[in-house]
mmCIF file of C-alpha atoms in Angstrom:
data_model
loop_
_atom_site.group_PDB
_atom_site.id
_atom_site.type_symbol
_atom_site.label_atom_id
_atom_site.label_comp_id
_atom_site.label_asym_id
_atom_site.label_seq_id
_atom_site.Cartn_x
_atom_site.Cartn_y
_atom_site.Cartn_z
ATOM 1 C CA UNK A 13 -13.815 -36.114 -88.843
ATOM 2 C CA UNK A 14 -13.280 -38.209 -91.960
ATOM 3 C CA UNK A 15 -17.036 -38.492 -92.453
ATOM 4 C CA UNK A 16 -17.417 -34.695 -92.287
ATOM 5 C CA UNK A 17 -14.635 -34.200 -94.840
ATOM 6 C CA UNK A 18 -16.057 -36.872 -97.157
ATOM 7 C CA UNK A 19 -19.496 -35.194 -97.092
ATOM 8 C CA UNK A 20 -17.971 -31.848 -98.014
ATOM 9 C CA UNK A 21 -15.963 -33.316 -100.849
ATOM 10 C CA UNK A 22 -18.982 -35.181 -102.225
ATOM 11 C CA UNK A 23 -21.257 -32.138 -102.137
ATOM 12 C CA UNK A 24 -19.297 -28.875 -101.826
ATOM 13 C CA UNK A 25 -21.414 -25.995 -100.561
ATOM 14 C CA UNK A 26 -21.364 -22.603 -102.264
ATOM 15 C CA UNK A 27 -20.995 -20.501 -99.143
ATOM 16 C CA UNK A 28 -18.670 -17.801 -97.852
ATOM 17 C CA UNK A 29 -15.342 -19.111 -96.595
ATOM 18 C CA UNK A 30 -16.076 -17.722 -93.117
ATOM 19 C CA UNK A 31 -19.284 -19.790 -93.026
ATOM 20 C CA UNK A 32 -17.359 -22.853 -94.199
ATOM 21 C CA UNK A 33 -14.839 -22.178 -91.434
ATOM 22 C CA UNK A 34 -17.648 -21.956 -88.872
ATOM 23 C CA UNK A 35 -19.068 -25.251 -90.136
ATOM 24 C CA UNK A 36 -15.645 -26.866 -89.701
ATOM 25 C CA UNK A 37 -15.269 -25.443 -86.182
ATOM 26 C CA UNK A 38 -18.762 -26.705 -85.367
ATOM 27 C CA UNK A 39 -17.895 -30.180 -86.681
ATOM 28 C CA UNK A 40 -14.460 -30.505 -85.097
ATOM 29 C CA UNK A 41 -15.093 -28.622 -81.838
ATOM 30 C CA UNK A 42 -16.880 -31.521 -80.126
ATOM 31 C CA UNK A 43 -14.092 -33.885 -81.221
ATOM 32 C CA UNK A 44 -11.288 -31.668 -79.916
ATOM 33 C CA UNK A 45 -11.615 -30.842 -76.218
ATOM 34 C CA UNK A 46 -8.230 -29.104 -76.522
ATOM 35 C CA UNK A 47 -9.668 -26.586 -79.029
ATOM 36 C CA UNK A 48 -9.357 -23.097 -77.509
ATOM 37 C CA UNK A 49 -10.497 -20.208 -79.671
ATOM 38 C CA UNK A 50 -10.847 -16.500 -79.741
ATOM 39 C CA UNK A 51 -11.343 -13.438 -81.867
ATOM 40 C CA UNK A 52 -10.110 -9.858 -81.876
ATOM 41 C CA UNK A 53 -13.548 -8.354 -81.222
ATOM 42 C CA UNK A 54 -14.966 -9.736 -84.484
ATOM 43 C CA UNK A 55 -16.550 -13.070 -83.525
ATOM 44 C CA UNK A 56 -19.971 -12.243 -85.044
ATOM 45 C CA UNK A 57 -18.331 -11.249 -88.347
ATOM 46 C CA UNK A 58 -15.683 -13.988 -88.411
ATOM 47 C CA UNK A 59 -18.190 -16.649 -87.329
ATOM 48 C CA UNK A 60 -15.741 -18.247 -84.900
ATOM 49 C CA UNK A 61 -18.251 -18.996 -82.172
ATOM 50 C CA UNK A 62 -19.734 -22.489 -82.232
ATOM 51 C CA UNK A 63 -22.491 -24.173 -80.227
ATOM 52 C CA UNK A 64 -19.966 -25.433 -77.661
ATOM 53 C CA UNK A 65 -18.275 -22.061 -77.184
ATOM 54 C CA UNK A 66 -18.089 -20.919 -73.597
ATOM 55 C CA UNK A 67 -16.406 -17.620 -72.801
ATOM 56 C CA UNK A 68 -13.479 -17.870 -70.432
ATOM 57 C CA UNK A 69 -14.342 -15.953 -67.295
ATOM 58 C CA UNK A 70 -12.666 -15.250 -63.966
ATOM 59 C CA UNK A 71 -12.434 -18.927 -62.996
ATOM 60 C CA UNK A 72 -10.824 -19.790 -66.373
ATOM 61 C CA UNK A 73 -13.535 -22.322 -67.224
ATOM 62 C CA UNK A 74 -14.349 -22.127 -70.900
ATOM 63 C CA UNK A 75 -12.906 -22.484 -74.364
ATOM 64 C CA UNK A 76 -13.333 -19.071 -75.995
ATOM 65 C CA UNK A 77 -11.379 -15.865 -75.357
ATOM 66 C CA UNK A 78 -12.834 -12.465 -76.210
ATOM 67 C CA UNK A 79 -9.554 -10.633 -76.843
ATOM 68 C CA UNK A 80 -10.941 -7.234 -77.737
ATOM 69 C CA UNK A 81 -9.256 -5.142 -80.414
ATOM 70 C CA UNK A 82 -5.732 -6.487 -79.992
ATOM 71 C CA UNK A 83 -4.612 -8.630 -82.884
ATOM 72 C CA UNK A 84 -0.960 -8.755 -81.839
ATOM 73 C CA UNK A 85 -1.812 -9.639 -78.253
ATOM 74 C CA UNK A 86 -4.283 -12.291 -79.386
ATOM 75 C CA UNK A 87 -1.748 -13.957 -81.660
ATOM 76 C CA UNK A 88 1.090 -13.705 -79.137
ATOM 77 C CA UNK A 89 -1.139 -15.249 -76.453
ATOM 78 C CA UNK A 90 -2.083 -18.062 -78.854
ATOM 79 C CA UNK A 91 1.650 -18.629 -79.420
ATOM 80 C CA UNK A 92 2.141 -18.966 -75.676
ATOM 81 C CA UNK A 93 -0.802 -21.342 -75.371
ATOM 82 C CA UNK A 94 0.557 -23.464 -78.227
ATOM 83 C CA UNK A 95 4.051 -23.484 -76.710
ATOM 84 C CA UNK A 96 2.678 -24.514 -73.324
ATOM 85 C CA UNK A 97 0.967 -27.492 -74.914
ATOM 86 C CA UNK A 98 -2.261 -29.273 -74.152
ATOM 87 C CA UNK A 99 -4.382 -26.933 -76.260
ATOM 88 C CA UNK A 100 -4.967 -26.291 -79.953
ATOM 89 C CA UNK A 101 -5.541 -22.531 -80.149
ATOM 90 C CA UNK A 102 -7.387 -20.815 -82.971
ATOM 91 C CA UNK A 103 -7.622 -17.068 -83.513
ATOM 92 C CA UNK A 104 -9.538 -14.881 -85.910
ATOM 93 C CA UNK A 105 -9.629 -11.387 -87.331
ATOM 94 C CA UNK A 106 -10.089 -9.635 -90.662
ATOM 95 C CA UNK A 107 -7.241 -10.258 -93.101
ATOM 96 C CA UNK A 108 -6.439 -6.535 -93.189
ATOM 97 C CA UNK A 109 -5.692 -6.578 -89.469
ATOM 98 C CA UNK A 110 -3.054 -9.304 -89.756
ATOM 99 C CA UNK A 111 -0.705 -6.346 -90.262
ATOM 100 C CA UNK A 112 -1.046 -5.608 -86.549
ATOM 101 C CA UNK A 113 -0.246 -9.230 -85.669
ATOM 102 C CA UNK A 114 2.562 -9.716 -88.182
ATOM 103 C CA UNK A 115 5.442 -10.244 -85.725
ATOM 104 C CA UNK A 116 3.491 -12.791 -83.684
ATOM 105 C CA UNK A 117 2.357 -14.593 -86.862
ATOM 106 C CA UNK A 118 5.966 -14.678 -88.058
ATOM 107 C CA UNK A 119 7.160 -16.096 -84.749
ATOM 108 C CA UNK A 120 4.449 -18.772 -84.813
ATOM 109 C CA UNK A 121 5.626 -19.799 -88.279
ATOM 110 C CA UNK A 122 9.303 -19.816 -87.294
ATOM 111 C CA UNK A 123 8.524 -21.931 -84.217
ATOM 112 C CA UNK A 124 6.236 -24.190 -86.281
ATOM 113 C CA UNK A 125 3.450 -23.771 -83.749
ATOM 114 C CA UNK A 126 0.370 -25.966 -83.951
ATOM 115 C CA UNK A 127 -2.460 -23.442 -84.144
ATOM 116 C CA UNK A 128 -5.164 -22.242 -86.507
ATOM 117 C CA UNK A 129 -5.324 -18.631 -87.675
ATOM 118 C CA UNK A 130 -8.591 -17.654 -89.346
ATOM 119 C CA UNK A 131 -8.510 -14.516 -91.509
ATOM 120 C CA UNK A 132 -11.756 -13.408 -93.122
ATOM 121 C CA UNK A 133 -13.045 -10.517 -95.225
ATOM 122 C CA UNK A 134 -10.205 -10.752 -97.717
ATOM 123 C CA UNK A 135 -11.928 -9.061 -100.648
ATOM 124 C CA UNK A 136 -12.020 -5.487 -101.856
ATOM 125 C CA UNK A 137 -15.631 -6.243 -102.742
ATOM 126 C CA UNK A 138 -16.660 -6.230 -99.079
ATOM 127 C CA UNK A 139 -17.692 -2.694 -98.337
ATOM 128 C CA UNK A 140 -20.182 -2.713 -95.475
ATOM 129 C CA UNK A 141 -17.461 -2.318 -92.843
ATOM 130 C CA UNK A 142 -15.795 0.581 -94.640
ATOM 131 C CA UNK A 143 -12.361 1.098 -96.188
ATOM 132 C CA UNK A 144 -10.443 0.708 -92.908
ATOM 133 C CA UNK A 145 -11.554 -2.931 -92.768
ATOM 134 C CA UNK A 146 -10.476 -3.892 -96.302
#
């Protein structure tokens, strides 16, 4: 992990923050077997899938949850996972949609939960997804 961070600091890449986030997930994923991620139906846009991602299926084997369009549910579930312990959950959606998850985000902060929340597409200059996504 320290080697990865040192490389980035020595030669910072000029890439989108979501790509930088994906690079970090790719670097740390193999080092953190407790890493359990998911996205609110935006994984291809948020770049939260990594080479070791395996969708959780009926037998619960895997490390990636496809939540669908449910930001509040995703964040509340991540809170529960963090409270249970044993996992380091990460979630992702567009920054605009954090409004739907606000109460769960607030509770995570109040409870000082150990989890990663990735919010992308935070610019008014991003127009390809339309005004509802900005």
